[in-house]
Each structure stands twice: as structure tokens, then as C-alpha cells.
Amino acid sequence: MILLGSTGSIGVNSLKIAKEFNLKIDTLVAGKNYKLLNKQIAQFKPNNVVVADKEIADKIEFKNVKYGEEAILEVIENSDSEIVINALVGAVGLKPTIKANQCNKKIALANKESLVIAGKFVDTSNLTPIDSEHFGLWYLLNGRKIKRMNITASGGALRDYPLEKLKDVKLDEVLKHPNWSMGRKITIDSATMVNKLFEVIEAKWLFGIDNIDAIIEKNSIIHSFIDFIDGSTTAHIAYADMRLPISFALLNKVEKEIVKHIDFNNISQLEFRKIDINRYPVWQLKEELIKNPDLGVVINSVNEIAIEKFINKEISFIDISKLILKVVEKYHNIQISNIDEIFEIEKEIKNRIIFKN
């Protein structure tokens, strides 16, 4: 397999599954965490290694290490491996997804942005999401007619903060997720609810449905549920462990225990909350985004820059949502006709609008 983003949370868990089921690693692609990458190289002995830039490449203990975006695309095209795990973070993951599509490779996708910004240009017929919520929806489908799909949200690190204090929260507070530990961007996206907006549009492209909703479930053990037209509802319940969707994405069929079953005797209560737009202002964009998914390019572009500004202490936490809403208002009629326009719009938004606010 080709593993893009090997040193991140999804990448590390993918390698655990690879080791457990004796799967061959053809290529490791990582960013700047060269110490962990060197350990992975020593253990899994890949045929190819690609990193972010030459400075990092010089620190990698591997012959013929490559670097840069073009090197990723080349290794996807030239590798005999039939599966690509795309666990890159952000819009940088789009071109590898498109390239894997073009090469007729199976894609195990953890890069949300590929579908968020270019869903209508991605062939999902040979794509499996590595995502607890979408894996849960897939798991529940059984041919019956559906009324609505539902995904759950944790609510993020600030779900219980007084609203008046949100303007003053610091980065370390936003990163203290109550239920799991993942990268900075996805943890911030969880706190703003941008992550759930992205998952809604992912579900639209993956399952061809517009009637999608989300609700906060504080324990993060119910990942999704489906309302059927007969009035019944089924839910997918499991501990939040990415090894489960990864296993199905890589193996198609799993006949052994990947995670422990939940002991409901130890669950004192299940608590659900409506997603409040006073706490999560971006959630008001959900229906507009479903109707015009091209807005995903806008939201993602603004969000990436806004998060960077928040991390650098240039804006407050609540300014992330304000920037997104402000720019979406300017671009609400956007229509995208080809892949090249996506990159043009990204550049325009990041250079002309965000930096001139």
C-alpha cells in the first residue's frame, strides 16, 4: 500500500493494522516528523519514501528519498500498489486523490478536503472513507429505503464553556478535546464545528443523499444513525478507534475483534444536544452548503488561513467562524466547472480576501 501521512494519527493506526494483518507497505509519505518516519522506515522497509522538502529529506535514513508534491504524484502513478491511503491534512490531499483516481487505484480516504472541495470531480466508486461517521453509515446500509442520515459530533473542547468566554480562549484550551487526541487542525475544526460541516458534504458525495443532519453525542460512542422510511432508526455504536474503519478499508472483510465491545453497564448516560448556532455559528451554513457544495472550496480555504492566524495569535477563536461567514457571503453564488478553478479560487481567497480583511 501507499500510505500518505504516515506519521499522523491515521497513518500510525494504519501501520498498526498493516502489522497485525501482515500487509506490505510500498510507500511512506510524511511531512516533517522525520524521527518517527525513520522508525517507521526501519520497521516496515518500504520501497519508496517521500517527505515535504529537501531539508527534511536530508534527515531521512533511506536511499533515494524524494520530496515535494510532484514526487507524491509520481510515486502513486509508478507504484504497483493497488491501494492508496490518503491521510494528508488539508487541501494538499486533493491532487493525490485525483491522481489515484486516474490510476484506477483503490482509495482509503481520510483526507476530508478531497471531497469537500472537489467532490463532484472525484470518482467515489473505488473509494472507502476512513472516518468513524461515514464508516458507521456504510455499516448500517442494508438496501432499505432511507429517510435521513445522521452523524454525531463530540462538540469539541469548548462545548461546555460559557458563550461569553469563547472570545478569550487560548489554543491550549481548544486542543483539550474531551474524548480523543488527534492533530491540531482537526481538533480546532471540532471546536468550531467546521469538521462536521465537512462530514455532511462528504456524506452527500459518498451516499448521494441531501437529507443529512448532525447532533452532539457527548460520549462519542454513537457515530451515526439512519432514519428509515418505516419509522425505525438504527445506530452504529463502537468505541472511537480509527483502527476499525481502517481495517474495513484495507481488508474489505473483517472476521476478528478489532476493538473491544462497549460494556453498557459502565455507561451511566447518553446525552444528546442540538448543535447551537450561537456556539457554533458556521453550522448555519449546512443547508446552503448541501444545496451548493461548491462552497466547500470557499469554506476550506478560509478555514485553513483562519486556523493558521489563530495559532499565530493574530485572531481570536471566534474570529475563525466570523471570517468563514464573511467570505461565504461574498461567494455564495459560486459555481465551479473544473479542477483548475478550485486552485484559482483558493489562491484568490487566501491572497485577496483574507489578507485584506
Coordinates of C-alpha atoms in Angstrom, one line a residue:
M1 CA 0.0 0.0 0.0
I2 CA 0.9 3.6 -0.4
L3 CA 0.5 5.5 2.9
L4 CA 0.2 9.3 2.6
G5 CA 0.6 10.9 6.0
S6 CA 2.3 8.0 7.8
T7 CA 3.3 10.0 10.9
G8 CA -0.2 11.4 11.7
S9 CA -2.8 9.6 13.8
I10 CA -4.5 7.9 10.9
G11 CA -1.1 6.9 9.5
V12 CA 0.1 5.4 12.8
N13 CA -3.1 3.4 13.2
S14 CA -2.9 2.2 9.5
L15 CA 0.6 0.9 10.2
K16 CA -0.8 -1.0 13.3
I17 CA -3.3 -2.7 11.1
A18 CA -0.7 -3.4 8.4
K19 CA 1.5 -5.1 11.1
E20 CA -1.4 -7.1 12.5
F21 CA -2.5 -8.4 9.1
N22 CA 1.0 -8.6 7.6
L23 CA 0.2 -6.1 4.8
K24 CA 3.1 -4.9 2.7
I25 CA 4.0 -1.2 2.8
D26 CA 5.2 0.0 -0.6
T27 CA 5.5 3.8 0.1
L28 CA 5.6 6.0 3.1
V29 CA 4.8 9.7 2.7
A30 CA 5.2 12.1 5.6
G31 CA 5.7 15.8 6.4
K32 CA 8.3 17.0 8.9
N33 CA 8.3 14.4 11.7
Y34 CA 11.5 12.7 10.5
K35 CA 12.2 11.0 13.8
L36 CA 9.0 8.9 13.7
L37 CA 9.4 8.4 10.0
N38 CA 12.8 6.9 10.4
K39 CA 11.5 4.5 12.9
Q40 CA 8.7 3.5 10.5
I41 CA 11.2 3.0 7.7
A42 CA 13.3 0.7 9.9
Q43 CA 10.3 -1.4 10.9
F44 CA 8.3 -1.6 7.6
K45 CA 11.1 -1.3 5.0
P46 CA 9.1 0.5 2.2
N47 CA 10.2 0.7 -1.4
N48 CA 9.7 4.5 -1.6
V49 CA 9.8 7.4 0.9
V50 CA 8.6 10.9 0.2
V51 CA 8.8 13.9 2.5
A52 CA 7.8 17.6 2.5
D53 CA 11.0 19.2 1.4
K54 CA 14.8 18.8 0.9
E55 CA 15.7 19.9 4.4
I56 CA 13.7 17.0 5.8
A57 CA 14.9 14.6 3.1
D58 CA 18.4 15.2 4.3
K59 CA 17.5 13.8 7.7
I60 CA 15.8 10.6 6.4
E61 CA 17.6 7.3 6.8
F62 CA 16.7 5.9 3.3
K63 CA 18.3 5.7 -0.1
N64 CA 16.8 7.8 -2.8
V65 CA 14.3 9.7 -0.6
K66 CA 12.1 12.0 -2.6
Y67 CA 10.4 15.2 -1.6
G68 CA 7.6 17.6 -2.7
E69 CA 4.1 17.4 -4.2
E70 CA 5.2 16.1 -7.6
A71 CA 7.1 13.3 -6.0
I72 CA 3.9 12.1 -4.3
L73 CA 2.0 12.1 -7.6
E74 CA 4.9 10.3 -9.3
V75 CA 5.1 7.5 -6.8
I76 CA 1.3 7.0 -7.0
E77 CA 1.5 6.7 -10.7
N78 CA 4.6 4.5 -10.8
S79 CA 3.8 2.1 -7.9
D80 CA 2.4 -1.3 -8.5
S81 CA 0.4 -1.0 -5.2
E82 CA -3.3 -1.1 -5.8
I83 CA -4.4 0.9 -2.7
V84 CA -3.6 4.4 -1.6
I85 CA -4.4 5.5 2.0
N86 CA -4.7 9.3 1.8
A87 CA -4.3 10.7 5.4
L88 CA -2.8 14.0 4.4
V89 CA -4.3 17.1 6.1
G90 CA -5.8 19.9 4.2
A91 CA -6.2 20.8 0.5
V92 CA -2.8 19.3 -0.2
G93 CA -4.5 15.9 -0.2
L94 CA -6.7 16.7 -3.3
K95 CA -4.1 16.1 -6.1
P96 CA -3.1 12.7 -4.7
T97 CA -6.7 11.7 -4.6
I98 CA -7.3 12.8 -8.2
K99 CA -4.1 11.0 -9.3
A100 CA -5.1 7.8 -7.5
N101 CA -8.5 8.0 -9.3
Q102 CA -6.7 8.4 -12.7
C103 CA -4.6 5.4 -11.9
N104 CA -7.6 3.3 -11.0
K105 CA -6.3 2.6 -7.6
K106 CA -8.5 1.9 -4.6
I107 CA -8.5 4.9 -2.2
A108 CA -8.9 4.7 1.5
L109 CA -9.7 8.3 2.2
A110 CA -9.1 10.1 5.5
N111 CA -8.4 13.4 3.7
K112 CA -11.8 15.2 4.1
E113 CA -10.8 18.1 1.9
S114 CA -10.7 15.9 -1.3
L115 CA -14.5 15.6 -1.2
V116 CA -15.2 18.9 0.5
I117 CA -13.6 21.0 -2.2
A118 CA -13.8 18.7 -5.2
G119 CA -16.4 16.0 -4.6
K120 CA -18.1 16.3 -8.0
F121 CA -14.7 15.6 -9.7
V122 CA -13.9 12.6 -7.6
D123 CA -15.0 9.1 -8.6
T124 CA -16.2 7.5 -5.3
S125 CA -16.9 4.1 -6.8
N126 CA -13.5 2.8 -5.7
L127 CA -13.2 4.9 -2.6
T128 CA -13.7 3.9 1.0
P129 CA -13.9 6.6 3.8
I130 CA -11.7 6.2 6.8
D131 CA -14.0 8.1 9.1
S132 CA -16.0 6.8 12.1
E133 CA -19.2 8.6 11.0
H134 CA -19.2 7.6 7.3
F135 CA -17.9 4.1 8.1
G136 CA -20.9 3.8 10.5
L137 CA -23.4 5.0 7.8
W138 CA -21.9 2.5 5.4
Y139 CA -22.1 -0.3 8.0
L140 CA -25.8 0.4 8.6
L141 CA -26.9 0.4 5.0
N142 CA -28.9 -2.7 4.0
G143 CA -30.9 -1.9 1.0
R144 CA -33.9 -0.4 2.8
K145 CA -35.2 3.0 1.8
I146 CA -33.7 5.8 3.8
K147 CA -35.4 8.9 5.1
R148 CA -32.4 10.6 6.6
M149 CA -28.8 10.1 7.5
N150 CA -27.4 11.4 10.8
I151 CA -23.9 11.8 12.0
T152 CA -22.8 12.7 15.5
A153 CA -20.4 15.4 16.8
S154 CA -18.5 15.5 20.1
G155 CA -19.0 19.2 20.4
G156 CA -15.3 19.8 20.8
A157 CA -13.2 21.1 23.7
L158 CA -15.4 24.2 24.2
R159 CA -18.8 22.6 24.2
D160 CA -19.4 23.4 27.9
Y161 CA -17.7 26.8 28.0
P162 CA -19.9 29.9 28.8
L163 CA -20.6 31.6 25.5
E164 CA -19.2 34.9 26.7
K165 CA -15.8 33.3 27.4
L166 CA -15.3 31.9 23.9
K167 CA -13.7 35.2 22.6
D168 CA -10.9 34.8 25.1
V169 CA -10.0 31.1 24.8
K170 CA -6.4 30.1 24.1
L171 CA -5.0 27.5 21.7
D172 CA -4.2 25.0 24.5
E173 CA -7.8 25.2 25.7
V174 CA -9.2 24.4 22.2
L175 CA -6.8 21.5 21.9
K176 CA -8.0 19.8 25.1
H177 CA -10.6 17.5 23.4
P178 CA -12.7 15.6 25.9
N179 CA -12.9 12.3 24.0
W180 CA -9.8 11.8 21.8
S181 CA -6.4 13.0 20.8
M182 CA -5.7 13.9 17.1
G183 CA -3.9 16.6 15.2
R184 CA -4.3 20.4 15.9
K185 CA -6.3 21.2 12.8
I186 CA -9.0 18.6 13.2
T187 CA -9.2 19.4 16.9
I188 CA -9.8 23.1 16.2
D189 CA -12.3 22.1 13.4
S190 CA -14.1 20.0 16.0
A191 CA -14.4 23.0 18.3
T192 CA -15.8 25.3 15.6
M193 CA -18.0 22.5 14.0
V194 CA -16.3 23.0 10.7
N195 CA -15.3 19.4 10.8
K196 CA -19.0 18.4 10.9
L197 CA -19.8 20.7 8.0
F198 CA -17.1 18.9 6.1
E199 CA -18.5 15.4 7.0
V200 CA -22.0 16.4 5.9
I201 CA -20.8 17.3 2.4
E202 CA -18.7 14.1 2.4
A203 CA -21.8 12.1 3.1
K204 CA -23.6 13.9 0.2
W205 CA -20.9 12.7 -2.3
L206 CA -20.4 9.3 -0.8
F207 CA -24.1 8.3 -0.5
G208 CA -25.9 10.5 -2.9
I209 CA -28.2 12.0 -0.3
D210 CA -29.1 15.5 0.7
N211 CA -31.1 14.8 3.8
I212 CA -28.2 14.7 6.2
D213 CA -28.1 16.1 9.8
A214 CA -25.9 16.0 12.8
I215 CA -26.3 16.1 16.6
I216 CA -23.9 16.2 19.5
E217 CA -23.4 13.0 21.4
K218 CA -21.0 13.7 24.3
N219 CA -19.6 10.2 24.7
S220 CA -18.5 9.7 21.1
I221 CA -19.6 6.1 21.1
I222 CA -22.6 6.6 18.7
H223 CA -21.0 7.6 15.4
S224 CA -24.0 7.7 13.1
F225 CA -27.6 6.5 12.7
I226 CA -30.1 6.2 9.9
D227 CA -33.8 7.0 9.9
F228 CA -35.7 4.6 7.6
I229 CA -39.0 5.4 5.9
D230 CA -40.8 2.8 8.0
G231 CA -40.2 5.0 11.1
S232 CA -37.3 2.9 12.6
T233 CA -33.8 4.1 13.3
T234 CA -30.6 2.1 13.6
A235 CA -27.3 3.3 15.1
H236 CA -23.6 2.3 14.8
I237 CA -22.1 2.1 18.2
A238 CA -18.4 1.5 19.0
Y239 CA -15.5 2.9 20.8
A240 CA -13.8 5.8 18.9
D241 CA -10.9 3.8 17.5
M242 CA -9.8 4.5 13.9
R243 CA -8.4 1.0 13.5
L244 CA -12.0 -0.2 12.9
P245 CA -12.7 1.8 9.7
I246 CA -9.1 1.4 8.6
S247 CA -9.4 -2.4 8.8
F248 CA -12.5 -2.5 6.6
A249 CA -11.0 0.0 4.1
L250 CA -7.9 -2.2 3.7
L251 CA -9.3 -5.7 4.1
N252 CA -12.9 -5.4 2.9
K253 CA -13.9 -8.1 5.3
V254 CA -13.0 -8.3 8.9
E255 CA -13.6 -11.5 10.9
K256 CA -11.8 -10.8 14.2
E257 CA -12.2 -8.3 17.0
I258 CA -10.5 -5.0 16.2
V259 CA -11.9 -3.1 19.2
K260 CA -13.4 -4.1 22.5
H261 CA -17.2 -4.1 22.7
I262 CA -18.8 -1.4 24.8
D263 CA -20.0 -2.5 28.2
F264 CA -23.2 -0.5 28.6
N265 CA -23.2 -1.4 32.3
N266 CA -20.4 1.2 32.6
I267 CA -22.2 3.9 30.6
S268 CA -24.1 6.0 33.1
Q269 CA -26.0 8.0 30.5
L270 CA -26.1 9.0 26.9
E271 CA -26.6 12.7 26.3
F272 CA -27.6 14.4 23.1
R273 CA -27.6 18.1 22.2
K274 CA -28.8 20.1 19.3
I275 CA -26.0 21.9 17.5
D276 CA -26.5 25.5 18.7
I277 CA -25.5 28.2 16.1
N278 CA -24.8 30.6 18.9
R279 CA -21.9 28.4 20.0
Y280 CA -21.1 27.1 16.5
P281 CA -22.0 29.9 14.1
V282 CA -20.7 28.1 11.0
W283 CA -23.4 25.4 11.4
Q284 CA -25.9 27.9 9.9
L285 CA -24.2 27.2 6.5
K286 CA -25.2 23.5 6.5
E287 CA -28.3 23.7 4.2
E288 CA -26.7 26.2 1.9
L289 CA -23.6 24.0 1.6
I290 CA -25.7 21.0 0.8
K291 CA -27.5 22.9 -1.9
N292 CA -24.3 24.4 -3.4
P293 CA -21.4 22.1 -2.4
D294 CA -19.0 24.3 -4.4
L295 CA -19.0 26.4 -1.3
G296 CA -16.8 23.7 0.2
V297 CA -13.8 25.3 -1.6
V298 CA -14.5 28.7 0.0
I299 CA -15.1 27.3 3.5
N300 CA -12.0 25.2 3.4
S301 CA -9.8 28.0 2.0
V302 CA -10.8 30.5 4.6
N303 CA -10.7 27.9 7.4
E304 CA -7.1 26.9 6.7
I305 CA -5.9 30.5 6.8
A306 CA -8.1 31.4 9.8
I307 CA -6.7 28.4 11.8
E308 CA -3.2 29.5 11.0
K309 CA -3.9 33.0 12.1
F310 CA -5.5 31.7 15.4
I311 CA -2.5 29.5 16.1
N312 CA -0.2 32.5 15.5
K313 CA -2.3 34.6 17.9
E314 CA -3.4 37.1 15.1
I315 CA -7.1 36.5 15.6
S316 CA -9.3 35.1 18.4
F317 CA -11.0 31.7 18.3
I318 CA -14.5 33.2 17.5
D319 CA -12.9 35.1 14.6
I320 CA -12.4 31.8 12.7
S321 CA -16.2 31.4 12.3
K322 CA -16.6 35.1 11.6
L323 CA -14.1 35.0 8.8
I324 CA -15.8 32.0 7.2
L325 CA -19.2 33.5 7.3
K326 CA -18.0 36.9 5.9
V327 CA -16.3 35.3 2.9
V328 CA -19.1 32.8 2.2
E329 CA -21.4 35.8 1.9
K330 CA -19.3 37.2 -0.8
Y331 CA -19.0 33.9 -2.7
H332 CA -22.5 32.4 -2.1
N333 CA -23.3 32.1 -5.8
I334 CA -20.0 30.4 -6.7
Q335 CA -20.1 27.7 -9.4
I336 CA -17.0 25.6 -10.3
S337 CA -16.7 23.9 -13.6
N338 CA -13.2 22.2 -13.4
I339 CA -10.4 21.3 -11.1
D340 CA -8.2 24.2 -12.2
E341 CA -10.8 26.7 -10.9
I342 CA -10.6 25.2 -7.5
F343 CA -6.9 26.1 -7.2
E344 CA -7.6 29.6 -8.7
I345 CA -10.4 30.3 -6.1
E346 CA -8.2 29.0 -3.3
K347 CA -5.4 31.4 -4.3
E348 CA -7.8 34.3 -4.7
I349 CA -9.5 33.8 -1.4
K350 CA -6.3 33.4 0.5
N351 CA -4.4 36.2 -1.1
R352 CA -7.0 38.9 -1.9
I353 CA -9.7 38.5 0.8
I354 CA -8.2 37.0 3.9
F355 CA -5.1 39.1 3.9
K356 CA -7.1 42.3 3.1
N357 CA -9.8 41.9 5.8

